[in-house]
Short mmCIF file of C-alpha atoms and ligand atoms in Angstrom, two decimals:
data_model
loop_
_atom_site.label_atom_id
_atom_site.label_comp_id
_atom_site.label_asym_id
_atom_site.label_seq_id
_atom_site.Cartn_x
_atom_site.Cartn_y
_atom_site.Cartn_z
CA UNK A 187 0.00 0.00 0.00
CA UNK A 188 2.70 2.48 1.10
CA UNK A 189 4.79 1.40 -1.84
CA UNK A 190 1.95 2.02 -4.30
CA UNK A 191 1.38 5.46 -2.79
CA UNK A 192 5.04 6.34 -3.20
CA UNK A 193 4.93 5.31 -6.86
CA UNK A 194 1.91 7.44 -7.29
CA UNK A 195 3.68 10.53 -5.97
CA UNK A 196 6.81 9.83 -7.95
CA UNK A 197 4.75 9.59 -11.12
CA UNK A 198 2.99 12.85 -10.31
CA UNK A 199 6.31 14.55 -9.71
CA UNK A 200 7.68 13.30 -13.01
CA UNK A 201 4.57 14.58 -14.80
CA UNK A 202 5.09 17.97 -13.21
CA UNK A 203 8.64 18.13 -14.52
CA UNK A 204 7.58 17.13 -17.99
CA UNK A 205 4.92 19.83 -17.95
CA UNK A 206 7.37 22.46 -16.82
CA UNK A 207 9.83 21.51 -19.54
CA UNK A 208 7.06 21.55 -22.11
CA UNK A 209 5.95 25.00 -21.01
CA UNK A 210 9.48 26.25 -21.28
CA UNK A 211 9.95 24.78 -24.74
CA UNK A 212 6.66 26.18 -26.06
CA UNK A 213 7.55 29.59 -24.75
CA UNK A 214 10.88 29.40 -26.44
CA UNK A 215 9.34 28.20 -29.68
CA UNK A 216 6.75 30.93 -29.93
CA UNK A 217 9.44 33.46 -29.19
CA UNK A 218 11.42 32.09 -32.12
CA UNK A 219 8.39 32.27 -34.35
CA UNK A 220 7.94 35.97 -33.61
CA UNK A 221 11.58 36.51 -34.28
CA UNK A 222 11.37 34.91 -37.70
CA UNK A 223 8.26 36.87 -38.46
CA UNK A 224 10.00 40.06 -37.43
CA UNK A 225 12.71 39.23 -39.89
CA UNK A 226 10.19 39.33 -42.62
CA UNK A 227 8.26 42.27 -41.30
CA UNK A 228 9.86 44.47 -43.91
CA UNK A 229 8.61 42.24 -46.68
CA UNK A 230 5.03 42.14 -47.73
CA UNK A 231 4.29 38.47 -47.41
CA UNK A 232 3.22 37.43 -43.98
CA UNK A 233 2.38 33.87 -44.52
CA UNK A 234 2.90 32.09 -41.26
CA UNK A 235 3.08 28.43 -42.15
CA UNK A 236 0.13 26.52 -40.85
CA UNK A 237 -1.95 29.60 -40.13
CA UNK A 238 -5.47 28.86 -41.04
CA UNK A 239 -6.81 31.90 -42.79
CA UNK A 240 -10.24 30.68 -43.67
CA UNK A 241 -12.05 29.36 -40.68
CA UNK A 242 -15.23 27.36 -40.80
CA UNK A 243 -16.19 28.59 -37.35
CA UNK A 244 -15.51 32.27 -36.96
CA UNK A 245 -18.03 32.84 -34.19
CA UNK A 246 -15.43 33.42 -31.51
CA UNK A 247 -13.35 35.72 -33.62
CA UNK A 248 -14.81 39.08 -32.78
CA UNK A 249 -14.48 38.79 -29.04
CA UNK A 250 -10.88 37.66 -29.21
CA UNK A 251 -9.00 40.30 -27.23
CA UNK A 252 -5.76 38.40 -27.90
CA UNK A 253 -2.43 40.01 -27.43
CA UNK A 254 -2.69 43.60 -28.43
CA UNK A 255 0.09 45.46 -30.03
CA UNK A 256 1.21 48.59 -28.29
CA UNK A 257 -0.10 51.19 -30.62
CA UNK A 258 0.96 54.30 -32.36
CA UNK A 259 0.20 57.31 -30.20
CA UNK A 260 -1.55 59.15 -33.02
CA UNK A 261 -5.14 57.98 -33.18
CA UNK A 262 -5.45 54.73 -31.33
CA UNK A 263 -7.04 53.97 -28.01
CA UNK A 264 -4.99 51.92 -25.58
CA UNK A 265 -7.58 49.31 -24.64
CA UNK A 266 -8.57 46.69 -27.16
CA UNK A 267 -11.68 48.04 -28.85
CA UNK A 268 -14.45 45.94 -30.31
CA UNK A 269 -15.35 45.97 -33.97
CA UNK A 270 -18.27 48.25 -33.12
CA UNK A 271 -16.01 50.74 -31.33
CA UNK A 272 -13.58 50.68 -34.19
CA UNK A 273 -16.30 51.71 -36.59
CA UNK A 274 -16.15 55.30 -35.37
CA UNK A 275 -12.38 55.40 -35.88
CA UNK A 276 -12.84 54.02 -39.37
CA UNK A 277 -15.59 56.52 -40.15
CA UNK A 278 -13.49 59.44 -38.95
CA UNK A 279 -10.72 58.34 -41.27
CA UNK A 280 -13.03 58.33 -44.25
CA UNK A 281 -14.32 61.79 -43.25
CA UNK A 282 -10.78 63.12 -42.91
CA UNK A 283 -9.93 61.69 -46.30
CA UNK A 284 -12.82 63.42 -47.96
CA UNK A 285 -12.10 66.75 -46.26
CA UNK A 286 -8.41 66.69 -47.23
CA UNK A 287 -9.47 65.86 -50.79
CA UNK A 288 -11.36 69.17 -50.81
CA UNK A 289 -8.30 71.21 -49.76
CA UNK A 290 -7.34 73.00 -52.95
CA UNK A 291 -3.77 73.76 -51.89
CA UNK A 292 -3.09 70.02 -51.72
CA UNK A 293 -4.82 69.28 -54.99
CA UNK A 294 -1.70 68.40 -56.92
CA UNK A 295 -0.76 65.82 -54.34
CA UNK A 296 -4.14 64.28 -53.74
CA UNK A 297 -6.01 64.21 -57.04
CA UNK A 298 -5.20 61.78 -59.82
CA UNK A 299 -7.27 60.44 -62.65
CA UNK A 300 -8.69 56.94 -62.55
CA UNK A 301 -6.23 55.71 -65.15
CA UNK A 302 -5.43 52.21 -66.30
CA UNK A 303 -2.54 52.29 -63.82
CA UNK A 304 -5.04 52.75 -60.98
CA UNK A 305 -7.51 50.20 -62.36
CA UNK A 306 -4.64 47.71 -62.54
CA UNK A 307 -4.13 48.11 -58.78
CA UNK A 308 -7.71 47.25 -57.91
CA UNK A 309 -8.79 43.62 -57.51
CA UNK A 310 -12.33 42.44 -57.89
CA UNK A 311 -14.29 39.99 -55.81
CA UNK A 312 -17.61 39.86 -57.64
CA UNK A 313 -19.08 37.16 -55.50
CA UNK A 314 -19.12 39.42 -52.45
CA UNK A 315 -19.02 42.76 -54.22
CA UNK A 316 -15.63 43.87 -52.94
CA UNK A 317 -12.89 45.97 -54.52
CA UNK A 318 -9.42 45.95 -52.99
CA UNK A 319 -6.72 48.39 -54.05
CA UNK A 320 -3.31 46.86 -53.61
CA UNK A 321 -0.66 48.88 -51.82
CA UNK A 322 2.60 46.99 -51.24
CA UNK A 323 4.31 46.48 -47.86
CA UNK A 324 1.26 46.20 -45.67
CA UNK A 325 0.37 42.51 -45.74
CA UNK A 326 -1.52 42.60 -49.03
CA UNK A 327 -0.73 39.04 -49.95
CA UNK A 328 -2.99 37.92 -47.14
CA UNK A 329 -5.87 40.03 -48.37
CA UNK A 330 -5.43 38.74 -51.87
CA UNK A 331 -5.52 35.18 -50.63
CA UNK A 332 -8.69 35.90 -48.68
CA UNK A 333 -10.35 37.32 -51.78
CA UNK A 334 -9.14 34.49 -54.03
CA UNK A 335 -10.81 32.00 -51.70
CA UNK A 336 -13.97 34.11 -51.50
CA UNK A 337 -14.13 34.21 -55.28
CA UNK A 338 -14.18 30.43 -55.22
CA UNK A 339 -11.14 29.50 -57.30
CA UNK A 340 -9.64 27.66 -54.32
CA UNK A 341 -11.37 26.16 -51.30
CA UNK A 342 -8.81 27.30 -48.72
CA UNK A 343 -5.91 29.67 -48.49
CA UNK A 344 -3.46 26.82 -47.99
CA UNK A 345 -4.41 25.34 -51.34
CA UNK A 346 -3.45 28.44 -53.30
CA UNK A 347 -0.01 27.81 -54.82
CA UNK A 348 2.37 30.68 -54.03
CA UNK A 349 3.05 31.05 -57.72
CA UNK A 350 -0.61 31.83 -58.35
CA UNK A 351 -1.19 34.47 -55.68
CA UNK A 352 0.11 37.19 -57.95
CA UNK A 353 -0.94 35.63 -61.26
CA UNK A 354 -4.18 37.37 -61.96
CA UNK A 355 -4.80 35.64 -65.25
CA UNK A 356 -5.21 32.37 -63.42
CA UNK A 357 -6.08 32.94 -59.78
CA UNK A 358 -9.66 34.01 -60.21
CA UNK A 359 -9.01 37.47 -58.77
CA UNK A 360 -9.29 39.78 -61.78
CA UNK A 361 -8.07 43.34 -61.99
CA UNK A 362 -10.68 46.03 -62.38
CA UNK A 363 -8.90 47.09 -65.58
CA UNK A 364 -9.97 43.84 -67.23
CA UNK A 365 -13.63 44.91 -67.27
CA UNK A 366 -15.52 47.10 -69.73
CA UNK A 367 -15.95 50.80 -68.86
CA UNK A 368 -19.58 50.36 -67.92
CA UNK A 369 -18.81 47.36 -65.72
CA UNK A 370 -16.03 49.33 -64.05
CA UNK A 371 -18.32 52.26 -63.26
CA UNK A 372 -20.94 49.93 -61.87
CA UNK A 373 -18.48 48.21 -59.57
CA UNK A 374 -16.90 51.45 -58.42
CA UNK A 375 -20.23 52.89 -57.45
CA UNK A 376 -21.79 49.87 -55.76
CA UNK A 377 -19.08 47.64 -54.26
CA UNK A 378 -17.37 47.76 -50.87
CA UNK A 379 -13.95 49.32 -51.52
CA UNK A 380 -10.88 49.35 -49.30
CA UNK A 381 -7.13 49.53 -49.10
CA UNK A 382 -4.42 49.60 -46.43
CA UNK A 383 -1.83 52.29 -45.79
CA UNK A 384 1.03 52.85 -43.37
CA UNK A 385 3.23 55.74 -42.31
CA UNK A 386 4.51 57.11 -45.66
CA UNK A 387 8.18 57.42 -44.66
CA UNK A 388 8.28 54.05 -42.98
CA UNK A 389 6.75 52.62 -46.11
CA UNK A 390 9.57 54.09 -48.23
CA UNK A 391 12.17 52.61 -45.88
CA UNK A 392 10.47 49.26 -46.14
CA UNK A 393 10.40 49.44 -49.95
CA UNK A 394 14.05 50.46 -50.06
CA UNK A 395 15.11 47.60 -47.81
CA UNK A 396 12.97 45.04 -49.55
CA UNK A 397 13.88 45.91 -53.13
CA UNK A 398 17.37 47.38 -53.01
CA UNK A 399 19.00 45.80 -49.98
CA UNK A 400 17.53 42.37 -49.37
CA UNK A 401 15.57 41.60 -52.51
CA UNK A 402 14.27 38.29 -51.15
CA UNK A 403 12.05 37.60 -54.14
CA UNK A 404 14.90 37.54 -56.62
CA UNK A 405 13.76 40.48 -58.63
CA UNK A 406 17.12 41.39 -60.18
CA UNK A 407 15.86 44.44 -62.06
CA UNK A 408 15.76 46.53 -58.88
CA UNK A 409 19.47 46.20 -58.26
CA UNK A 410 20.61 45.83 -61.86
CA UNK A 411 18.48 48.34 -63.74
CA UNK A 412 16.63 50.70 -61.44
CA UNK A 413 19.35 51.32 -58.85
CA UNK A 414 22.01 52.29 -61.44
CA UNK A 415 19.56 54.64 -63.18
CA UNK A 416 18.80 56.40 -59.88
CA UNK A 417 22.49 56.53 -58.93
CA UNK A 418 23.47 58.04 -62.28
CA UNK A 419 20.96 60.82 -61.89
CA UNK A 420 20.95 61.47 -58.16
CA UNK A 421 24.21 60.46 -56.51
CA UNK A 422 26.19 63.53 -55.58
CA UNK A 423 29.64 62.13 -56.04
CA UNK A 424 30.35 60.03 -59.08
CA UNK A 425 33.70 58.73 -58.08
CA UNK A 426 34.42 55.27 -59.43
CA UNK A 427 34.74 53.64 -56.02
CA UNK A 428 31.47 55.19 -54.98
CA UNK A 429 29.44 54.07 -57.96
CA UNK A 430 26.82 51.47 -58.63
CA UNK A 431 28.84 48.59 -57.22
CA UNK A 432 28.15 49.78 -53.68
CA UNK A 433 24.44 49.66 -54.36
CA UNK A 434 21.74 52.24 -53.95
CA UNK A 435 22.03 54.39 -50.83
CA UNK A 436 18.92 55.55 -49.02
CA UNK A 437 20.09 59.09 -49.71
CA UNK A 438 20.04 58.52 -53.50
CA UNK A 439 16.58 57.06 -53.18
CA UNK A 440 15.31 60.03 -51.17
CA UNK A 441 16.70 62.53 -53.67
CA UNK A 442 15.05 60.68 -56.53
CA UNK A 443 11.71 60.45 -54.76
CA UNK A 444 11.72 64.12 -53.81
CA UNK A 445 12.53 65.33 -57.31
CA UNK A 446 9.00 66.13 -58.41
CA UNK A 447 9.82 67.17 -61.95
CA UNK A 448 12.81 65.00 -62.73
CA UNK A 449 11.45 61.69 -61.59
CA UNK A 450 8.55 61.53 -64.03
CA UNK A 451 10.75 60.62 -66.93
CA UNK A 452 12.65 57.92 -65.14
CA UNK A 453 9.51 56.62 -63.42
CA UNK A 454 8.10 55.90 -66.85
CA UNK A 455 11.11 53.74 -67.67
CA UNK A 456 10.58 51.68 -64.53
CA UNK A 457 7.05 50.61 -65.45
CA UNK A 458 4.97 48.94 -62.78
CA UNK A 459 7.87 48.53 -60.38
CA UNK A 460 7.26 52.03 -59.09
CA UNK A 461 4.20 50.78 -57.22
CA UNK A 462 6.53 50.18 -54.29
CA UNK A 463 7.21 53.89 -53.82
CA UNK A 464 4.72 56.09 -55.67
CA UNK A 465 2.21 57.80 -53.38
CA UNK A 466 -0.90 56.03 -52.19
CA UNK A 467 -2.82 58.77 -53.95
CA UNK A 468 -1.22 57.73 -57.25
CA UNK A 469 -1.88 54.05 -56.62
CA UNK A 470 -5.50 54.11 -55.48
CA UNK A 471 -6.96 57.52 -56.43
CA UNK A 472 -8.60 57.92 -53.03
CA UNK A 473 -10.04 61.33 -53.87
CA UNK A 474 -11.75 60.04 -57.00
CA UNK A 475 -12.85 56.61 -55.81
CA UNK A 476 -15.02 56.81 -52.71
CA UNK A 477 -13.48 54.11 -50.58
CA UNK A 478 -15.59 52.53 -47.85
CA UNK A 479 -12.63 51.94 -45.54
CA UNK A 480 -8.91 52.66 -45.31
CA UNK A 481 -7.05 50.36 -42.95
CA UNK A 482 -3.83 51.36 -41.23
CA UNK A 483 -1.00 48.87 -41.05
CA UNK A 484 -0.19 50.18 -37.56
CA UNK A 485 -3.63 49.16 -36.31
CA UNK A 486 -4.18 46.13 -38.48
CA UNK A 487 -5.33 44.11 -35.48
CA UNK A 488 -8.38 46.33 -35.26
CA UNK A 489 -8.70 47.18 -38.92
CA UNK A 490 -8.65 43.66 -40.33
CA UNK A 491 -11.69 42.41 -38.37
CA UNK A 492 -13.45 45.72 -38.90
CA UNK A 493 -12.97 45.56 -42.66
CA UNK A 494 -14.09 41.94 -42.85
CA UNK A 495 -17.18 42.82 -40.88
CA UNK A 496 -17.96 46.00 -42.83
CA UNK A 497 -17.54 44.08 -46.08
CA UNK A 498 -19.94 41.43 -44.79
CA UNK A 499 -17.49 38.54 -44.99
CA UNK A 500 -16.51 38.15 -41.33
CA UNK A 501 -18.59 34.98 -41.08
CA UNK A 502 -16.63 33.41 -43.91
CA UNK A 503 -13.01 34.33 -43.35
CA UNK A 504 -10.64 35.79 -40.83
CA UNK A 505 -7.30 37.48 -41.08
CA UNK A 506 -4.33 35.47 -39.73
CA UNK A 507 -2.95 36.26 -36.30
CA UNK A 508 -0.63 39.25 -36.32
CA UNK A 509 2.37 38.76 -34.04
CA UNK A 510 2.53 41.58 -31.51
CA UNK A 511 4.75 44.51 -32.37
CA UNK A 512 5.49 43.84 -36.01
CA UNK A 513 3.15 46.47 -37.41
CA UNK A 514 4.19 49.10 -34.90
CA UNK A 515 5.61 52.40 -36.11
CA UNK A 516 9.32 52.54 -35.23
CA UNK A 517 10.50 56.12 -34.93
CA UNK A 518 14.04 55.04 -34.04
CA UNK A 519 14.30 53.23 -37.35
CA UNK A 520 12.99 56.23 -39.26
CA UNK A 521 15.47 58.52 -37.49
CA UNK A 522 18.32 56.15 -38.28
CA UNK A 523 17.54 55.97 -41.96
CA UNK A 524 17.21 59.73 -42.33
CA UNK A 525 20.11 60.63 -40.04
CA UNK A 526 22.69 61.26 -42.75
CA UNK A 527 20.34 63.03 -45.13
CA UNK A 528 20.14 66.79 -45.58
CA UNK A 529 17.13 68.71 -44.30
CA UNK A 530 16.65 70.08 -47.76
CA UNK A 531 16.29 66.61 -49.27
CA UNK A 532 13.99 65.49 -46.46
CA UNK A 533 11.77 68.53 -46.88
CA UNK A 534 11.53 67.93 -50.60
CA UNK A 535 10.60 64.34 -49.93
CA UNK A 536 7.95 65.44 -47.45
CA UNK A 537 6.63 67.97 -49.96
CA UNK A 538 6.08 65.11 -52.37
CA UNK A 539 4.48 62.76 -49.81
CA UNK A 540 2.59 65.35 -47.79
CA UNK A 541 -0.62 64.38 -49.55
CA UNK A 542 -0.36 60.85 -48.16
CA UNK A 543 0.44 62.09 -44.66
CA UNK A 544 -2.56 64.40 -44.67
CA UNK A 545 -5.10 62.19 -46.44
CA UNK A 546 -4.62 59.34 -43.99
CA UNK A 547 -4.02 61.32 -40.82
CA UNK A 548 -0.34 60.56 -40.24
CA UNK A 549 1.37 63.32 -38.26
CA UNK A 550 4.02 65.18 -40.20
CA UNK A 551 7.51 63.97 -39.17
CA UNK A 552 8.58 67.25 -37.57
CA UNK A 553 11.48 65.50 -35.82
CA UNK A 554 13.06 65.11 -39.27
CA UNK A 555 12.03 68.38 -40.85
CA UNK A 556 13.13 70.92 -38.22
C1 NAG B 1890 -5.01 72.92 -46.73
O1 NAG B 1890 -3.66 72.55 -46.82
C2 NAG B 1890 -2.76 73.61 -46.55
C3 NAG B 1890 -1.36 73.13 -46.91
O2 NAG B 1890 -0.96 72.04 -46.14
C4 NAG B 1890 -2.91 74.00 -45.08
O3 NAG B 1890 -2.02 75.04 -44.76
C5 NAG B 1890 -4.35 74.43 -44.84
O4 NAG B 1890 -4.55 74.68 -43.47
C6 NAG B 1890 -5.34 73.38 -45.31
N1 NAG B 1890 -6.68 73.91 -45.30
C7 NAG B 1890 -7.65 73.35 -44.59
C8 NAG B 1890 -8.99 73.99 -44.72
O5 NAG B 1890 -7.48 72.36 -43.92
C1 NAG B 1891 0.11 72.28 -59.15
O1 NAG B 1891 0.51 71.91 -60.44
C2 NAG B 1891 0.48 72.97 -61.38
C3 NAG B 1891 0.74 72.40 -62.75
O2 NAG B 1891 1.72 71.41 -62.70
C4 NAG B 1891 1.50 74.01 -60.95
O3 NAG B 1891 1.49 75.09 -61.86
C5 NAG B 1891 1.14 74.52 -59.58
O4 NAG B 1891 2.12 75.41 -59.10
C6 NAG B 1891 1.02 73.37 -58.60
N1 NAG B 1891 0.48 73.86 -57.34
C7 NAG B 1891 1.00 73.52 -56.18
C8 NAG B 1891 0.30 74.07 -55.00
O5 NAG B 1891 1.97 72.82 -56.07
C1 NAG B 1892 13.26 49.83 -34.11
O1 NAG B 1892 14.30 49.95 -35.05
C2 NAG B 1892 15.58 49.85 -34.48
C3 NAG B 1892 16.57 50.20 -35.55
O2 NAG B 1892 16.32 49.55 -36.75
C4 NAG B 1892 15.77 48.46 -33.91
O3 NAG B 1892 17.05 48.33 -33.35
C5 NAG B 1892 14.71 48.22 -32.87
O4 NAG B 1892 14.79 46.89 -32.41
C6 NAG B 1892 13.32 48.48 -33.43
N1 NAG B 1892 12.37 48.45 -32.35
C7 NAG B 1892 11.33 47.66 -32.36
C8 NAG B 1892 10.42 47.76 -31.20
O5 NAG B 1892 11.08 46.88 -33.28
#
């Protein structure tokens, strides 16, 4: 009897140890996962392997308070708001957008025509009457996957081959430009329309890192064609040792982007690749197209469920978990990137991107300008 009891306790003790070790290991593993994710935060693809994007049972989704990201101080409440609370934030953004569109002194920066370039950016989900304007570097791949599944070409997100996500001839997610003028007008005036933005300068840093430094998608034209063209035109010193071999510097990039008149000609040479750095106004024509919602990357945890709900698809899909911290605005990083760059060049850059700052309510980066 006593012996059996002792065995019992020993077994219990052993179980306790195993549990403790397991807890430690899981903690360590999830920490690693965030780390890896953070590595890719600069890129636009956020696919976390095994994340189930489309859930058959989304009922519990809305209440999920989960781990909240510490937020940008600008316009976000500190407690986790519900989808209903977030609606007023989202509505204020749309109101701000429309009032800034009316400001005539910003007209040049905010108004663009609904050209083929813009219609190429907009993806169509006819089944649920949704239009999505693609803006790189804010987790767009996930939204595209959601819409591809909703359109019915694939049953789940996992079954979409990576090679097809961006192949709009085959993935069942057509561009708005592929429709007839009348069909385009109809969709623009009746569908739910949205896109996602982030702090304009942080976005440029992200584009620079992703295309000219890391280039993880093996797109050689950024380093081999576009960078040398920018360097030739915008690098101050043309010494041999300092030339293209060292790669594009952020300073060259900033001078190019801020050169309102000069960049048009070279932008045309670069074709569609400029989508990574032209203004959101140029990409999505937000003053001409009356968008229903504009999500912010910095508050994606609130915006993603809000948008799904406002678009009427929250019962069908959910956005994958966003690891805490990765969408947060990082002022230190912005300061570092701009630290060696002249005020004059930064002010010119701001002059070019001011429309985006104002339209979407991002505070002007006074810490860089003054
Ligand atoms: C319009 O924009 C200009 C330039 O940024 C600004 O000075 C002005 O206050 C704005 N006007 C209104 C009505 O917001
Ligand atoms: C807007 O653009 C026009 C034509 O390019 C130019 O003449 C005008 O000075 C610009 N206005 C502002 C406020 O930049
Ligand atoms: C912000 O950026 C700096 C510099 O790139 C980096 O060292 C730091 O870890 C970042 N902070 C956060 C919270 O990601």
